[in-house]
Amino acid sequence: MRLMRQGLLAGLFTTAAAVLVAACGQGDKGKEGADGAAQKAAQAAPEEKVVNVYNWSDYIAEDTIANFEKETGIKVNYDMYDGNETLETKLLAGSSGYDVVVPSASFMERQIKTGVYQKLDKSKLPNLTNMDPEIMQRAALHDPGNEHSVVYMWGTTGIGYNEEKVAKALGKDAPVDSWSLIYDPKYAAKLKSCGIALLDSPSEIVSTVLTYLGKDPNSQSPEDLAQVEETLLKVRPDVRYIHSSQYINDLANGEICVAVGYSGDILQSRDRAEEAAEQNKAKPISIKYAVPKEGTVIWFDMMGIPKDAPHPGNAHIYINYIMKPEVTAAISNYVNYANANSASLPLVDDGVKNDPGVYPPPEVKAKLFPDLSETQEFTRLLNRTWTRFRTGQ
Ligand code: N2P
């Protein structure tokens, strides 16, 4: 079942051009006032039993939505994206129709500044007491006082690889624990034929290349960015595709051999490969996840409610439901992502809890850095760089 799940969606995703720059400058007070009035009117009227959720793909347990609907009688319209830019484009355009969205904290930080979120009514979120105060504090660096958001899941961006194919291409000493596996043309050229995939996530990929180059991963210097571009363009001919979710199935079925991807997604790929082998009574393809020794991005994905959400009451009910220990634990168990819910930990499977790819050990944690919010000016440069890289020019 898992193999089929969401697979068809992969082709539907597109990366949107950043509209943040345009949207930031448009302080339309009249519109804000109208939105506020509409929000108040909506709050006064009883809400229809519906909640519109927009979340990342491959990011929820199979039965979470059905269980929520059964318990609350609220119908969930569940849509998915696979990149922060796609979500941001919708949010900044306004009237997205969504009640709950799940941006990464660095993106949420700048979105909060443009006024796209409403403050949470914490009296409607009693399950907040289940959350890990340390992780919520980290998140508060992006959303001061945790006023607009609650951590959904967190993870890292690293390297997923097919053990056998990489060993075949590069020998037993392949640097699978280093960004050089991807960003050094000496290795990338040899992996080209078995297939390299990169996330379509400009800020994260650029951070990882900066790390590879020994620079500050959050540098916003145009000179550093130029060096990153040079590095990326050198390996561009060796990269088969740039996409943020297709690699899950492709790694699992041997279509590609290396992917820069998200921790839990690569571990889901590993699980899918094992399940497929079981079904076909074949030898499983061994998929591994590595956090490169140079370090990588740690990110936090946040549940928030857009200011113009049509069902803010139901949005609170949904967020509170996700924070139930058994609900969050079931999600972590299914998607292989770490959560920030202390009360759920006793219910998280040992295999997940003790997987260093999910909950990194202290020595790995020490090498993780946050993806910080970027200025509008840098975002503009970044997007131009990314377009040139994507098109290979
Ligand atoms: C889920 C990917 C979520 C991680 N498929 C990106 N922050």
Coordinates of C-alpha atoms in Angstrom, one line a residue, residues 157 159 178-180 182-185 198-199 201-219 223-236 239 260 292 294-297 369 371 382 385-386 389:
T157 CA 18.5 17.4 5.2
I159 CA 22.1 12.2 1.8
S178 CA 30.4 13.8 3.0
W179 CA 28.9 16.5 0.7
S180 CA 31.8 15.8 -1.6
I182 CA 27.5 15.1 -4.6
Y183 CA 29.4 18.4 -5.0
D184 CA 32.8 17.1 -6.1
P185 CA 32.6 16.4 -9.8
L198 CA 18.6 17.1 -5.6
L199 CA 15.8 18.8 -3.6
S201 CA 14.9 23.8 -2.3
P202 CA 17.2 26.7 -3.0
S203 CA 17.9 27.9 0.5
E204 CA 18.7 24.4 1.8
I205 CA 20.8 23.2 -1.1
V206 CA 22.8 26.5 -1.1
S207 CA 23.4 26.1 2.7
T208 CA 24.7 22.6 2.1
V209 CA 27.1 23.7 -0.6
L210 CA 28.3 26.6 1.6
T211 CA 29.0 24.0 4.3
Y212 CA 30.9 21.8 1.7
L213 CA 32.9 24.9 0.8
G214 CA 33.7 25.5 4.5
K215 CA 31.7 28.7 4.7
D216 CA 29.0 30.0 7.0
P217 CA 25.9 27.9 5.9
N218 CA 23.7 31.0 6.4
S219 CA 26.0 33.4 4.6
E223 CA 30.4 36.5 -3.4
D224 CA 29.8 33.3 -1.5
L225 CA 26.6 32.7 -3.5
A226 CA 28.6 33.1 -6.7
Q227 CA 31.0 30.4 -5.5
V228 CA 28.1 28.1 -4.7
E229 CA 26.7 28.7 -8.1
E230 CA 30.0 27.8 -9.7
T231 CA 30.2 24.6 -7.6
L232 CA 26.6 23.6 -8.5
L233 CA 27.0 24.3 -12.2
K234 CA 30.0 22.0 -12.4
V235 CA 28.0 19.1 -11.2
R236 CA 24.7 20.1 -13.0
V239 CA 22.4 15.6 -11.7
V260 CA 19.9 15.0 -1.3
P292 CA 27.4 14.5 6.2
E294 CA 30.6 18.6 7.5
G295 CA 27.2 19.3 9.0
T296 CA 23.7 20.0 7.7
V297 CA 20.5 21.9 8.1
F369 CA 22.7 24.4 12.0
D371 CA 18.3 27.5 8.2
L382 CA 19.1 33.2 -4.6
T385 CA 20.9 31.6 -9.0
W386 CA 18.5 28.8 -8.6
F389 CA 21.1 26.1 -11.9

